[in-house]
Short mmCIF file of C-alpha atoms in Angstrom, two decimals:
data_model
loop_
_atom_site.label_atom_id
_atom_site.label_comp_id
_atom_site.label_asym_id
_atom_site.label_seq_id
_atom_site.Cartn_x
_atom_site.Cartn_y
_atom_site.Cartn_z
CA MET W 1 4.88 -0.67 29.73
CA GLN W 2 1.05 -0.09 28.76
CA ILE W 3 0.06 2.83 26.52
CA SER W 4 -3.02 3.21 28.72
CA SER W 5 -5.13 1.06 31.07
CA SER W 6 -8.33 1.85 29.37
CA PRO W 7 -10.31 0.62 27.55
CA SER W 8 -7.96 -2.39 27.44
CA ARG W 9 -5.00 -3.46 29.44
CA SER W 10 -3.83 -5.80 26.76
CA LEU W 11 -2.31 -2.90 24.83
CA ARG W 12 1.38 -2.87 25.73
CA ARG W 13 4.20 -0.67 23.87
CA GLY W 14 5.48 -3.93 22.67
CA LEU W 15 2.33 -5.07 21.27
CA VAL W 16 1.91 -1.91 19.10
CA TRP W 17 5.37 -2.38 17.77
CA LEU W 18 4.56 -6.13 17.13
CA MET W 19 1.71 -4.93 15.17
CA ALA W 20 3.70 -2.40 13.34
CA ALA W 21 6.44 -4.84 12.42
CA VAL W 22 3.64 -7.52 11.30
CA SER W 23 2.05 -4.95 9.04
CA GLY W 24 5.59 -4.24 7.52
CA ALA W 25 6.35 -7.66 7.09
CA THR W 26 3.04 -8.80 5.39
CA VAL W 27 2.75 -5.71 3.24
CA ALA W 28 6.15 -6.43 1.87
CA ASN W 29 4.63 -9.48 0.10
CA LEU W 30 3.06 -7.18 -2.24
CA TYR W 31 6.52 -5.57 -3.48
CA TYR W 32 9.14 -8.27 -3.44
CA ASN W 33 8.55 -9.13 -7.27
CA GLN W 34 9.11 -5.63 -8.51
CA PRO W 35 13.03 -5.45 -8.19
CA LEU W 36 13.17 -8.98 -9.43
CA LEU W 37 11.28 -8.56 -12.70
CA GLY W 38 14.48 -8.76 -14.81
CA ASP W 39 15.67 -11.92 -13.23
CA ILE W 40 12.17 -13.56 -13.62
CA ALA W 41 12.16 -12.67 -17.23
CA ARG W 42 15.45 -14.36 -18.05
CA GLU W 43 14.08 -17.58 -16.49
CA LEU W 44 10.58 -17.60 -17.25
CA GLY W 45 10.39 -15.57 -20.13
CA GLY W 46 7.63 -12.90 -21.06
CA ALA W 47 7.92 -9.68 -22.77
CA GLY W 48 7.19 -6.51 -20.95
CA GLY W 49 3.41 -6.42 -21.14
CA ALA W 50 2.95 -10.04 -19.65
CA LEU W 51 5.83 -9.58 -17.34
CA GLY W 52 3.99 -6.49 -15.97
CA LEU W 53 0.81 -8.91 -15.09
CA VAL W 54 3.16 -10.07 -12.08
CA PRO W 55 3.01 -6.99 -10.09
CA THR W 56 -0.41 -6.04 -11.54
CA MET W 57 -2.14 -9.11 -10.36
CA THR W 58 -0.58 -8.99 -7.03
CA GLN W 59 -2.13 -5.49 -6.70
CA VAL W 60 -5.45 -6.71 -8.13
CA GLY W 61 -5.47 -9.74 -5.67
CA TYR W 62 -4.84 -7.07 -2.78
CA ALA W 63 -7.73 -4.85 -3.82
CA ALA W 64 -9.85 -8.13 -4.17
CA GLY W 65 -8.83 -8.99 -0.62
CA MET W 66 -9.82 -5.68 0.75
CA LEU W 67 -13.18 -5.91 -0.74
CA LEU W 68 -13.96 -9.37 -0.14
CA LEU W 69 -12.25 -10.28 3.16
CA VAL W 70 -11.37 -7.25 5.38
CA PRO W 71 -15.14 -6.41 6.21
CA LEU W 72 -15.10 -9.83 7.81
CA GLY W 73 -13.06 -7.99 10.62
CA ASP W 74 -16.23 -6.29 11.69
CA SER W 75 -18.17 -9.63 12.19
CA HIS W 76 -15.49 -12.29 13.13
CA GLU W 77 -13.17 -12.37 15.79
CA ARG W 78 -10.00 -10.30 14.20
CA ARG W 79 -7.05 -12.73 15.91
CA ARG W 80 -8.52 -15.80 14.59
CA LEU W 81 -8.74 -14.20 10.88
CA ILE W 82 -5.48 -12.67 11.35
CA VAL W 83 -3.84 -15.83 11.84
CA VAL W 84 -5.66 -17.69 9.31
CA MET W 85 -4.68 -15.14 6.68
CA ALA W 86 -1.12 -15.40 7.58
CA ALA W 87 -1.10 -18.94 7.05
CA LEU W 88 -2.53 -18.58 3.66
CA ALA W 89 -0.02 -16.07 2.61
CA SER W 90 2.50 -18.40 3.27
CA LEU W 91 1.15 -20.78 0.96
CA ALA W 92 0.55 -18.59 -1.61
CA LEU W 93 4.25 -17.48 -1.31
CA CYS W 94 5.24 -21.01 -1.67
CA GLY W 95 3.31 -21.23 -5.09
CA ALA W 96 5.39 -18.29 -6.23
CA ALA W 97 8.54 -19.84 -5.34
CA LEU W 98 7.67 -23.03 -7.14
CA ALA W 99 6.47 -21.40 -10.46
CA PRO W 100 7.63 -23.33 -13.18
CA ASP W 101 6.08 -20.54 -15.82
CA LEU W 102 4.94 -17.19 -16.06
CA PRO W 103 1.16 -17.93 -16.14
CA TRP W 104 1.87 -19.87 -12.82
CA LEU W 105 3.72 -16.91 -11.13
CA ILE W 106 0.90 -14.71 -12.19
CA ALA W 107 -1.75 -16.65 -10.61
CA ALA W 108 0.43 -17.27 -7.62
CA SER W 109 1.00 -13.51 -7.48
CA PHE W 110 -2.95 -12.74 -7.40
CA ALA W 111 -3.06 -15.49 -4.69
CA VAL W 112 -0.13 -13.51 -2.67
CA GLY W 113 -2.33 -10.33 -3.02
CA ILE W 114 -5.45 -11.57 -1.84
CA THR W 115 -4.01 -13.19 1.40
CA SER W 116 -1.77 -10.31 2.19
CA VAL W 117 -4.29 -8.04 3.60
CA VAL W 118 -3.30 -8.45 7.29
CA PRO W 119 -2.28 -5.00 7.72
CA GLN W 120 -5.90 -3.81 6.97
CA LEU W 121 -7.19 -6.17 9.67
CA ILE W 122 -4.39 -5.24 12.35
CA LEU W 123 -5.26 -1.43 11.83
CA PRO W 124 -8.77 -1.30 13.16
CA PHE W 125 -7.74 -3.96 15.70
CA ALA W 126 -5.32 -1.63 16.97
CA ALA W 127 -7.88 1.40 16.82
CA GLN W 128 -10.35 -0.77 18.77
CA LEU W 129 -7.77 -1.61 21.40
CA ALA W 130 -6.57 1.98 21.97
CA PRO W 131 -8.09 4.32 24.05
CA ASP W 132 -9.50 7.57 22.40
CA GLU W 133 -6.72 9.80 23.35
CA GLN W 134 -4.01 7.44 22.31
CA ARG W 135 -5.76 6.22 18.99
CA GLY W 136 -3.89 8.42 16.64
CA ARG W 137 -0.54 7.73 17.97
CA VAL W 138 -1.41 3.97 17.78
CA VAL W 139 -2.67 3.78 14.34
CA GLY W 140 0.33 6.14 13.39
CA MET W 141 2.76 3.58 14.72
CA VAL W 142 1.09 0.88 12.76
CA MET W 143 1.07 2.78 9.66
CA SER W 144 4.86 3.84 10.07
CA GLY W 145 5.45 -0.01 10.06
CA LEU W 146 3.61 -0.48 7.04
CA LEU W 147 5.31 2.22 5.22
CA ILE W 148 8.72 0.97 6.17
CA GLY W 149 7.61 -2.50 4.88
CA ILE W 150 6.39 -1.23 1.62
CA LEU W 151 9.92 0.72 1.19
CA LEU W 152 12.53 -1.84 2.30
CA SER W 153 10.76 -4.73 0.55
CA ARG W 154 12.40 -3.79 -2.46
CA THR W 155 15.77 -3.37 -0.88
CA VAL W 156 15.46 -6.68 0.76
CA ALA W 157 14.25 -8.49 -2.48
CA GLY W 158 16.98 -6.78 -4.40
CA VAL W 159 19.74 -8.10 -2.06
CA VAL W 160 18.29 -11.78 -1.66
CA GLY W 161 17.57 -11.89 -5.42
CA THR W 162 20.94 -10.76 -6.23
CA HIS W 163 23.05 -13.15 -3.95
CA LEU W 164 20.51 -16.12 -3.89
CA GLY W 165 17.96 -15.84 -6.78
CA TRP W 166 14.43 -14.60 -6.90
CA ARG W 167 12.81 -17.71 -5.78
CA ALA W 168 14.74 -17.57 -2.39
CA MET W 169 12.96 -14.45 -1.66
CA PHE W 170 9.74 -16.16 -1.78
CA TRP W 171 10.79 -19.01 0.29
CA ALA W 172 12.03 -16.58 2.80
CA ALA W 173 8.78 -14.78 3.06
CA ALA W 174 6.97 -18.05 3.08
CA GLY W 175 8.99 -19.00 6.24
CA LEU W 176 8.47 -15.53 7.87
CA MET W 177 4.64 -16.01 7.41
CA VAL W 178 4.51 -19.29 8.97
CA ALA W 179 6.89 -18.03 11.99
CA LEU W 180 4.46 -15.05 12.48
CA GLY W 181 1.39 -17.33 13.08
CA PRO W 182 2.13 -18.67 16.49
CA VAL W 183 3.51 -15.35 17.41
CA LEU W 184 0.17 -13.63 16.67
CA ARG W 185 -1.93 -16.32 18.14
CA LEU W 186 0.06 -15.74 21.60
CA ALA W 187 0.57 -12.15 21.43
CA LEU W 188 -2.78 -10.55 20.19
CA PRO W 189 -5.79 -10.51 22.56
CA ALA W 190 -8.89 -12.06 21.49
CA GLN W 191 -11.11 -9.19 20.05
CA PRO W 192 -15.20 -10.07 19.79
CA PRO W 193 -16.90 -9.12 16.74
CA ALA W 194 -18.01 -5.27 16.55
CA ALA W 195 -21.00 -6.03 14.49
CA ALA W 196 -23.78 -8.55 14.36
CA MET W 197 -23.84 -8.34 10.29
CA SER W 198 -24.21 -11.26 8.07
CA TYR W 199 -21.42 -11.31 4.88
CA PRO W 200 -24.01 -10.28 2.20
CA GLU W 201 -25.25 -7.42 4.80
CA LEU W 202 -21.45 -6.23 5.10
CA LEU W 203 -21.01 -5.98 1.39
CA ARG W 204 -23.98 -4.36 0.90
CA SER W 205 -23.41 -1.53 3.41
CA LEU W 206 -20.21 -0.78 1.62
CA GLY W 207 -22.31 0.48 -1.51
CA ARG W 208 -24.57 2.52 0.77
CA LEU W 209 -21.45 4.17 2.34
CA ALA W 210 -19.91 5.07 -1.09
CA ARG W 211 -23.19 6.46 -2.33
CA SER W 212 -23.70 8.70 0.81
CA GLU W 213 -20.22 10.11 1.29
CA PRO W 214 -19.03 12.28 -1.92
CA ALA W 215 -15.84 13.25 0.08
CA LEU W 216 -15.05 9.52 0.50
CA ARG W 217 -15.36 9.06 -3.16
CA LEU W 218 -13.18 12.10 -4.03
CA HIS W 219 -10.33 10.91 -1.68
CA SER W 220 -10.53 7.43 -2.68
CA ALA W 221 -10.05 8.54 -6.23
CA LEU W 222 -7.36 10.88 -5.31
CA GLY W 223 -5.53 8.00 -3.37
CA ALA W 224 -6.05 5.63 -6.66
CA LEU W 225 -4.50 8.09 -9.08
CA SER W 226 -1.26 9.20 -6.76
CA PHE W 227 -0.83 5.15 -5.98
CA GLY W 228 -1.09 4.50 -9.66
CA ALA W 229 1.26 6.95 -10.44
CA PHE W 230 3.61 5.71 -7.78
CA SER W 231 3.29 1.99 -9.20
CA ALA W 232 4.01 3.06 -12.48
CA PHE W 233 7.35 4.17 -11.62
CA TRP W 234 8.29 1.23 -9.22
CA ALA W 235 6.83 -1.43 -11.36
CA THR W 236 9.18 -0.45 -14.12
CA LEU W 237 12.31 0.80 -12.66
CA ALA W 238 14.23 -2.63 -12.36
CA LEU W 239 13.56 -2.90 -16.23
CA TYR W 240 14.95 0.58 -16.76
CA LEU W 241 17.96 0.16 -14.60
CA GLN W 242 18.62 -3.15 -16.49
CA GLY W 243 18.58 -1.51 -19.72
CA MET W 244 20.82 1.23 -18.80
CA PRO W 245 24.66 1.04 -20.10
CA GLU W 246 25.79 -0.22 -16.83
CA ARG W 247 23.20 -2.78 -16.70
CA HIS W 248 22.29 -2.27 -12.98
CA GLY W 249 20.96 -5.42 -11.29
CA PRO W 250 18.23 -6.21 -8.72
CA GLN W 251 20.36 -4.75 -5.82
CA VAL W 252 20.57 -1.32 -7.17
CA ALA W 253 16.88 -1.22 -7.84
CA GLY W 254 16.13 -2.39 -4.50
CA PHE W 255 18.44 0.12 -2.69
CA PHE W 256 16.07 2.78 -4.23
CA GLY W 257 13.77 1.80 -1.45
CA LEU W 258 16.01 3.17 1.24
CA VAL W 259 16.50 6.18 -0.66
CA GLY W 260 12.65 6.81 -0.65
CA VAL W 261 12.47 6.49 3.27
CA ALA W 262 13.88 10.02 3.27
CA GLY W 263 10.87 11.19 1.14
CA ALA W 264 8.28 9.10 3.40
CA ALA W 265 9.95 9.96 6.65
CA ALA W 266 8.99 14.05 5.76
CA ALA W 267 5.40 12.81 4.82
CA PRO W 268 3.84 12.34 8.29
CA LEU W 269 5.29 15.67 9.22
CA VAL W 270 3.39 17.36 6.39
CA GLY W 271 0.12 15.12 7.14
CA ARG W 272 0.08 16.16 10.70
CA TYR W 273 -1.16 19.33 9.87
CA ALA W 274 -4.39 17.86 7.76
CA ASP W 275 -6.68 17.45 10.72
CA VAL W 276 -5.73 20.77 12.01
CA ARG W 277 -6.56 22.70 8.82
CA GLY W 278 -9.40 20.61 7.79
CA ASP W 279 -9.05 21.73 3.98
CA ARG W 280 -7.35 20.02 1.13
CA ARG W 281 -4.23 22.10 0.85
CA ILE W 282 -2.11 19.35 2.11
CA ASN W 283 -3.60 17.20 -0.85
CA ALA W 284 -2.77 19.93 -3.29
CA LEU W 285 0.68 20.37 -2.35
CA ALA W 286 1.46 16.55 -2.04
CA LEU W 287 -0.06 15.98 -5.60
CA GLY W 288 2.17 18.85 -7.01
CA VAL W 289 5.16 17.51 -5.40
CA LEU W 290 4.30 14.23 -7.04
CA LEU W 291 3.80 15.68 -10.45
CA ALA W 292 7.18 17.48 -10.22
CA SER W 293 9.08 14.27 -9.21
CA PHE W 294 8.00 12.76 -12.67
CA GLY W 295 9.55 16.13 -14.19
CA VAL W 296 12.59 15.32 -12.42
CA LEU W 297 12.78 11.66 -13.52
CA TRP W 298 12.15 12.59 -16.99
CA LEU W 299 15.07 15.16 -17.17
CA LEU W 300 17.60 13.70 -14.62
CA GLY W 301 16.69 9.66 -15.03
CA GLY W 302 19.88 9.04 -17.01
CA TRP W 303 21.84 9.41 -13.76
CA LEU W 304 21.48 7.51 -10.64
CA TRP W 305 21.46 10.44 -8.50
CA GLY W 306 18.77 12.04 -10.61
CA ILE W 307 16.46 8.85 -10.20
CA ALA W 308 17.28 9.10 -6.32
CA LEU W 309 16.29 12.63 -6.19
CA GLY W 310 12.85 11.64 -8.21
CA VAL W 311 12.55 8.85 -5.88
CA VAL W 312 12.48 11.24 -2.79
CA LEU W 313 9.80 13.55 -4.45
CA LEU W 314 7.74 10.72 -5.27
CA ASP W 315 7.36 9.17 -1.85
CA LEU W 316 7.01 12.25 -0.17
CA GLY W 317 4.08 13.33 -2.36
CA ALA W 318 2.50 9.92 -2.44
CA GLN W 319 2.89 9.38 1.18
CA ALA W 320 1.62 12.94 2.34
CA ASN W 321 -1.54 12.65 0.02
CA GLN W 322 -2.10 9.13 1.48
CA ILE W 323 -2.10 10.43 5.05
CA SER W 324 -4.18 13.59 4.26
CA ASN W 325 -6.67 11.23 2.55
CA GLN W 326 -7.12 8.93 5.49
CA ALA W 327 -7.26 11.69 7.85
CA ARG W 328 -10.41 13.10 6.00
CA VAL W 329 -11.72 9.61 5.39
CA TYR W 330 -11.59 8.54 9.08
CA ALA W 331 -13.21 11.66 10.25
CA LEU W 332 -16.49 10.84 8.36
CA ARG W 333 -18.10 8.09 10.03
CA PRO W 334 -16.33 6.98 13.42
CA GLU W 335 -18.85 4.17 13.48
CA ALA W 336 -17.93 2.53 10.25
CA ARG W 337 -14.21 3.12 10.02
CA SER W 338 -13.20 -0.44 8.86
CA ARG W 339 -15.73 -0.25 6.06
CA MET W 340 -14.92 3.12 5.26
CA ASN W 341 -11.21 2.06 5.07
CA THR W 342 -12.29 -1.18 2.76
CA ILE W 343 -13.73 1.39 0.47
CA TYR W 344 -10.68 3.86 0.28
CA MET W 345 -8.08 1.03 0.30
CA THR W 346 -9.85 -1.10 -2.27
CA THR W 347 -10.15 1.96 -4.58
CA TYR W 348 -6.57 2.79 -3.64
CA PHE W 349 -5.15 -0.52 -4.86
CA VAL W 350 -7.09 -0.86 -8.06
CA GLY W 351 -5.35 2.44 -8.79
CA GLY W 352 -1.71 0.86 -8.03
CA ALA W 353 -2.65 -2.25 -10.24
CA ALA W 354 -3.94 0.00 -13.25
CA GLY W 355 -0.88 2.15 -12.70
CA ALA W 356 1.60 -0.95 -12.68
CA TRP W 357 -0.18 -2.15 -16.19
CA LEU W 358 -0.04 1.12 -17.44
CA GLY W 359 3.27 1.83 -16.57
CA THR W 360 4.71 -1.60 -18.13
CA ALA W 361 2.65 -0.77 -21.09
CA ALA W 362 4.16 2.49 -21.49
CA TRP W 363 7.51 1.23 -20.90
CA THR W 364 7.04 -1.50 -23.67
CA ARG W 365 5.94 0.94 -26.36
CA TRP W 366 7.81 4.26 -25.30
CA GLY W 367 10.44 3.50 -22.65
CA TRP W 368 11.43 5.52 -19.86
CA LEU W 369 9.80 8.63 -20.95
CA GLY W 370 6.38 6.93 -21.53
CA VAL W 371 6.71 5.70 -17.97
CA CYS W 372 7.14 9.32 -16.75
CA ALA W 373 4.56 10.73 -19.18
CA ALA W 374 2.04 8.10 -17.49
CA GLY W 375 2.86 8.80 -13.83
CA GLY W 376 2.77 12.59 -14.65
CA ALA W 377 -0.65 12.14 -16.37
CA MET W 378 -2.23 10.54 -13.48
CA SER W 379 -0.63 13.16 -10.89
CA ALA W 380 -2.18 15.78 -13.19
CA ALA W 381 -5.49 14.10 -13.44
CA ALA W 382 -5.37 13.99 -9.48
CA LEU W 383 -4.69 17.60 -9.19
CA GLY W 384 -7.77 18.33 -11.54
CA LEU W 385 -10.00 16.11 -9.84
CA LEU W 386 -9.03 17.74 -6.63
CA TRP W 387 -9.63 21.22 -7.98
CA ALA W 388 -13.10 20.08 -9.43
CA GLY W 389 -14.19 18.43 -6.20
CA SER W 390 -13.09 21.51 -4.06
CA THR W 391 -14.88 23.88 -6.48
CA ARG W 392 -18.19 21.70 -6.37
CA GLU W 393 -17.92 21.60 -2.42
CA ALA W 394 -17.36 25.51 -2.21
CA GLN W 395 -20.23 25.99 -4.70
CA GLY W 396 -22.61 23.65 -2.59
CA ALA W 397 -21.74 25.36 0.52
CA ALA W 398 -22.41 28.87 -0.76
CA ALA W 399 -25.87 27.69 -2.04
CA GLY W 400 -26.72 25.99 1.21
CA GLY W 401 -25.44 29.63 2.82
#
């Protein structure tokens, strides 16, 4: 069944589901290591700060891939680029599985991050294939796959790590990337380059876009701070659970990804109103929920049910803020959506990397309360930035009027 016969007859519903599944499977590569950190530490050693470089460098690598590789989707044939990146991701995952020590694993984690940018190539691919009246629905389906991959990656890693060891998770992920290559080559239609621009021109245009769009800068910063808070929690959860009296293993940490689906499932329902309202109230509400989640984790984090409640609020706030941010960014310049997405998502994952580092540093020095304080501080900073940006925008509008 085709979603539409225009502008392309190649966009079948099954193809959209495939793109959603591939996006989820590839973005999961970034998060497999988080519930496995305790097991990795026991085998390879490393204190909290050094161990925290594993998830941190994965996020740094993804941000580098967003900045340096994703813009190529505007000037190169996207199907070929997607298949090549899937193959490179499989090699990076093999490197992680073979790691003899922590520095090797940290370097391999960076490689996993920089090669796992396939979802950010698939999103504009899907948007270009879809007819105008179906574009939001198609992109939404792909984003749903992306979100599910993020959430369930920790669950899968926890189960595999508990029963087969942490290396088995990376081997399985590498095998999946290898298997996806031929499927993508056969299923995806060829898509000619959208812009005849050289690589230096593509990169220079990113700076011009960022300078000329204050709304892009604001929402990129909001995304970075919210994802930083999100990452501070997830990067340290396995370490906290292992330090509890019950000494919960990676499987318990992974199952909190399932809990997070409840919060994330509600986020698109909230974000649906962002386009209709055209203001930033959804951002304010989402960031308020994000801040409240760290209050819950601070007060009730001694019980698994308290952590579960905090996770629901955390994922709800982070994902609702993300959807509202993207709705505003994509509406700015339709002719430059890929590069606008590059600027937004690069900033977003730099924030995630900083949050993962800050969370593990806070854990090492102050324990769980330090993690909650770090996440709460980033959430509060985002609310303050939103208020300041909205105030400046209102003052500018009044002066212009």
